[in-house]
Amino acid sequence: MFAPNTIRTAAELFARDEAVDESICGFRLLDPGQTRLKALGAHDPTPTPYFVLEELFGHYAFDKRTRLLDVGCGTGRVLAYYVKAGFPGKATGVELDPGHAATARSWASRYANLQVIQGNVLDLDLGEFTDFYLFNPFDSPVLQSFIAQLELQVCHPCTVVHMSDNGDSWWYTNRAGWTELASGSFQSYTNERGYPVKVYDAPQHYTVWRYAPE
């Protein structure tokens, strides 16, 4: 595996991520490619790099009561990071694509604190979850429905991290009960020697929200 201070290319960074995948999942969680469900509003599944997850997950406060939902989990990179970090509580991934969900379930089933659901997130009861993670999983109309459903079903404060929101943060703004905790963007990884490694062609914006029902 590449040491953090020797990584100098995106290919080396992704190779390190894949080595972590293998240690947790037994195989590499490669980019699944274009979605087959675009007509349903789904976006292409994209595994979040581990260095991004390390920063974003610092915004959560996990404990044994935590129930994290990864919306559009793909083959399960966020779930793998949950195991790697040793977080308490439980994490669930929901994935619309049956093939991707089957891949995620094939390795996640060995961990008692992980669950993978194949289906539409809008068919779930969101009330049981305390935290949510989204990597630009769907079109704006579906996101609007998701936010409205969360407001209807979640009766306790929760945290929502939306990575690569591409302007969709607007849909959270000025809604009752929502507070923006943080925002920023990722484009490069910086190794321990301060050398920047470009990962994304353009900055990928994120926002962190706290929803507290009134």
Coordinates of C-alpha atoms in Angstrom, one line a residue:
M1 CA 0.0 0.0 0.0
F2 CA 1.2 3.5 -0.7
A3 CA 2.3 5.5 2.3
P4 CA 0.5 8.9 2.6
N5 CA 3.7 10.9 2.1
T6 CA 4.7 9.1 -1.1
I7 CA 1.4 9.5 -3.1
R8 CA 2.0 11.8 -6.0
T9 CA -0.7 10.9 -8.6
A10 CA -4.4 10.3 -8.5
A11 CA -3.7 6.7 -9.8
E12 CA -1.6 6.0 -6.7
L13 CA -4.3 7.5 -4.4
F14 CA -7.0 5.4 -6.0
A15 CA -4.7 2.3 -5.7
R16 CA -4.3 3.0 -2.0
D17 CA -8.1 3.3 -1.6
E18 CA -8.6 0.0 -3.5
A19 CA -6.1 -1.7 -1.1
V20 CA -8.2 -0.5 1.8
D21 CA -11.3 -1.9 0.0
E22 CA -9.7 -5.3 -0.3
S23 CA -8.7 -5.4 3.4
I24 CA -12.3 -4.7 4.4
C25 CA -14.4 -6.1 1.6
G26 CA -12.2 -8.8 0.1
F27 CA -12.2 -7.0 -3.3
R28 CA -11.8 -3.6 -4.8
L29 CA -14.9 -1.3 -5.0
L30 CA -14.3 0.0 -8.5
D31 CA -16.3 2.7 -10.1
P32 CA -19.5 1.0 -11.3
G33 CA -19.8 3.2 -14.4
Q34 CA -22.9 4.9 -15.8
T35 CA -26.2 4.3 -14.1
R36 CA -28.8 2.2 -15.9
L37 CA -31.6 4.1 -14.0
K38 CA -31.2 7.6 -15.2
A39 CA -34.9 7.7 -16.2
L40 CA -35.7 7.4 -12.5
G41 CA -33.6 10.4 -11.6
A42 CA -30.5 8.4 -10.5
H43 CA -27.0 9.8 -11.1
D44 CA -23.9 7.8 -11.9
P45 CA -22.6 6.0 -8.7
T46 CA -19.2 7.3 -7.7
P47 CA -17.1 5.8 -4.8
T48 CA -16.1 8.6 -2.4
P49 CA -12.3 8.7 -1.9
Y50 CA -11.3 7.8 1.6
F51 CA -9.5 11.1 2.2
V52 CA -12.8 12.9 1.5
L53 CA -14.7 10.6 3.9
E54 CA -12.1 11.2 6.6
E55 CA -12.8 14.9 6.6
L56 CA -16.6 14.8 6.0
F57 CA -17.2 12.2 8.7
G58 CA -15.6 14.5 11.2
H59 CA -18.9 16.4 11.1
Y60 CA -20.8 13.5 12.6
A61 CA -21.1 12.7 16.3
F62 CA -21.5 8.9 16.3
D63 CA -22.4 6.9 19.4
K64 CA -24.0 3.5 20.0
R65 CA -27.4 5.0 19.1
T66 CA -26.2 6.1 15.7
R67 CA -28.1 5.0 12.6
L68 CA -26.4 6.3 9.5
L69 CA -28.1 6.0 6.1
D70 CA -25.9 6.2 3.0
V71 CA -28.3 7.3 0.2
G72 CA -27.3 5.7 -3.1
C73 CA -24.6 3.5 -1.5
G74 CA -23.4 2.0 -4.8
T75 CA -21.1 -0.9 -4.0
G76 CA -20.5 0.3 -0.4
R77 CA -17.4 2.6 -0.1
V78 CA -19.0 4.6 2.7
L79 CA -20.0 1.4 4.6
A80 CA -16.4 0.2 4.2
Y81 CA -15.1 3.5 5.7
Y82 CA -17.6 3.0 8.6
V83 CA -15.9 -0.3 9.3
K84 CA -12.4 1.0 8.8
A85 CA -13.0 3.9 11.2
G86 CA -14.5 1.7 13.9
F87 CA -17.5 3.9 14.4
P88 CA -20.2 2.8 17.0
G89 CA -23.8 2.4 16.0
K90 CA -25.0 1.0 12.7
A91 CA -24.8 2.0 9.1
T92 CA -27.3 1.2 6.3
G93 CA -26.8 1.7 2.6
V94 CA -29.8 2.0 0.2
E95 CA -29.2 1.5 -3.5
L96 CA -31.6 1.5 -6.4
D97 CA -29.5 -0.5 -8.8
P98 CA -30.0 -4.3 -8.0
G99 CA -26.5 -5.2 -9.2
H100 CA -24.7 -2.6 -7.1
A101 CA -26.8 -3.5 -4.1
A102 CA -26.0 -7.2 -4.5
T103 CA -22.3 -6.4 -4.6
A104 CA -22.5 -4.2 -1.5
R105 CA -24.5 -6.8 0.3
S106 CA -22.1 -9.6 -0.7
W107 CA -19.3 -8.2 1.6
A108 CA -21.3 -6.1 4.1
S109 CA -23.3 -9.1 5.3
R110 CA -20.3 -10.3 7.3
Y111 CA -20.4 -7.2 9.5
A112 CA -23.1 -7.1 12.2
N113 CA -23.4 -3.3 12.2
L114 CA -23.9 -3.0 8.4
Q115 CA -27.0 -3.4 6.3
V116 CA -27.7 -3.0 2.6
I117 CA -31.2 -2.4 1.2
Q118 CA -32.0 -2.6 -2.5
G119 CA -34.7 -0.1 -3.4
N120 CA -35.8 3.5 -3.6
V121 CA -34.9 5.6 -0.6
L122 CA -38.4 7.2 -0.9
D123 CA -39.9 3.9 0.0
L124 CA -38.0 3.8 3.3
D125 CA -39.1 5.1 6.7
L126 CA -36.4 7.7 7.4
G127 CA -37.6 8.2 11.0
E128 CA -35.2 5.5 12.4
F129 CA -32.1 7.2 11.1
T130 CA -30.0 9.8 13.0
D131 CA -27.5 10.7 10.2
F132 CA -27.5 10.8 6.4
Y133 CA -24.8 10.9 3.7
L134 CA -25.4 11.8 0.1
F135 CA -22.9 11.9 -2.8
N136 CA -25.1 13.6 -5.4
P137 CA -27.2 10.5 -5.8
F138 CA -30.1 11.8 -7.8
D139 CA -31.7 14.7 -9.7
S140 CA -33.1 17.8 -8.0
P141 CA -36.8 16.7 -8.1
V142 CA -35.9 13.4 -6.2
L143 CA -33.8 15.4 -3.7
Q144 CA -36.8 17.7 -3.0
S145 CA -39.0 14.7 -2.4
F146 CA -36.3 13.2 -0.1
I147 CA -35.9 16.4 2.0
A148 CA -39.7 16.7 2.3
Q149 CA -40.0 13.0 3.4
L150 CA -37.2 13.5 5.9
E151 CA -39.0 16.5 7.4
L152 CA -42.2 14.5 7.6
Q153 CA -40.7 11.3 9.2
V154 CA -37.7 12.4 11.3
C155 CA -38.8 13.6 14.7
H156 CA -35.3 14.1 16.2
P157 CA -32.3 16.2 15.3
C158 CA -30.2 14.7 12.5
T159 CA -27.1 15.5 10.5
V160 CA -27.1 15.5 6.7
V161 CA -23.8 15.6 4.7
H162 CA -24.3 16.3 1.0
M163 CA -21.1 15.8 -1.0
S164 CA -20.8 17.1 -4.6
D165 CA -24.1 18.8 -4.2
N166 CA -23.6 20.8 -7.4
G167 CA -25.8 23.7 -6.4
D168 CA -28.5 21.5 -4.8
S169 CA -27.7 23.0 -1.4
W170 CA -30.2 25.6 -2.5
W171 CA -33.0 23.2 -1.7
Y172 CA -32.1 23.0 2.0
T173 CA -31.8 26.8 2.4
N174 CA -34.5 28.8 4.2
R175 CA -36.5 25.7 5.2
A176 CA -37.8 25.6 8.7
G177 CA -35.5 23.6 11.1
W178 CA -32.5 23.5 8.8
T179 CA -29.1 25.0 9.8
E180 CA -26.0 24.9 7.7
L181 CA -23.1 23.8 9.8
A182 CA -20.3 23.8 7.3
S183 CA -19.5 24.0 3.6
G184 CA -16.4 23.7 1.4
S185 CA -15.0 21.8 -1.6
F186 CA -12.6 19.1 -2.6
Q187 CA -10.4 19.0 -5.7
S188 CA -7.0 17.8 -4.6
Y189 CA -5.5 15.5 -2.0
T190 CA -2.4 16.8 -0.2
N191 CA 0.1 14.3 1.0
E192 CA 2.0 14.6 4.2
R193 CA 4.9 16.4 2.5
G194 CA 2.4 19.1 1.3
Y195 CA 2.4 17.9 -2.3
P196 CA -1.1 18.4 -4.0
V197 CA -2.5 15.6 -6.1
K198 CA -5.4 16.6 -8.3
V199 CA -8.3 14.2 -7.9
Y200 CA -11.3 16.0 -9.5
D201 CA -11.3 18.1 -12.7
A202 CA -13.4 20.7 -11.0
P203 CA -14.0 21.5 -7.3
Q204 CA -16.6 19.3 -5.7
H205 CA -18.7 21.4 -3.3
Y206 CA -20.3 19.9 -0.1
T207 CA -22.6 21.2 2.6
V208 CA -23.2 19.9 6.1
W209 CA -26.7 20.4 7.6
R210 CA -28.4 20.0 10.9
Y211 CA -32.1 19.4 10.9
A212 CA -34.0 19.9 14.1
P213 CA -37.7 19.5 13.9
E214 CA -39.6 22.5 15.4

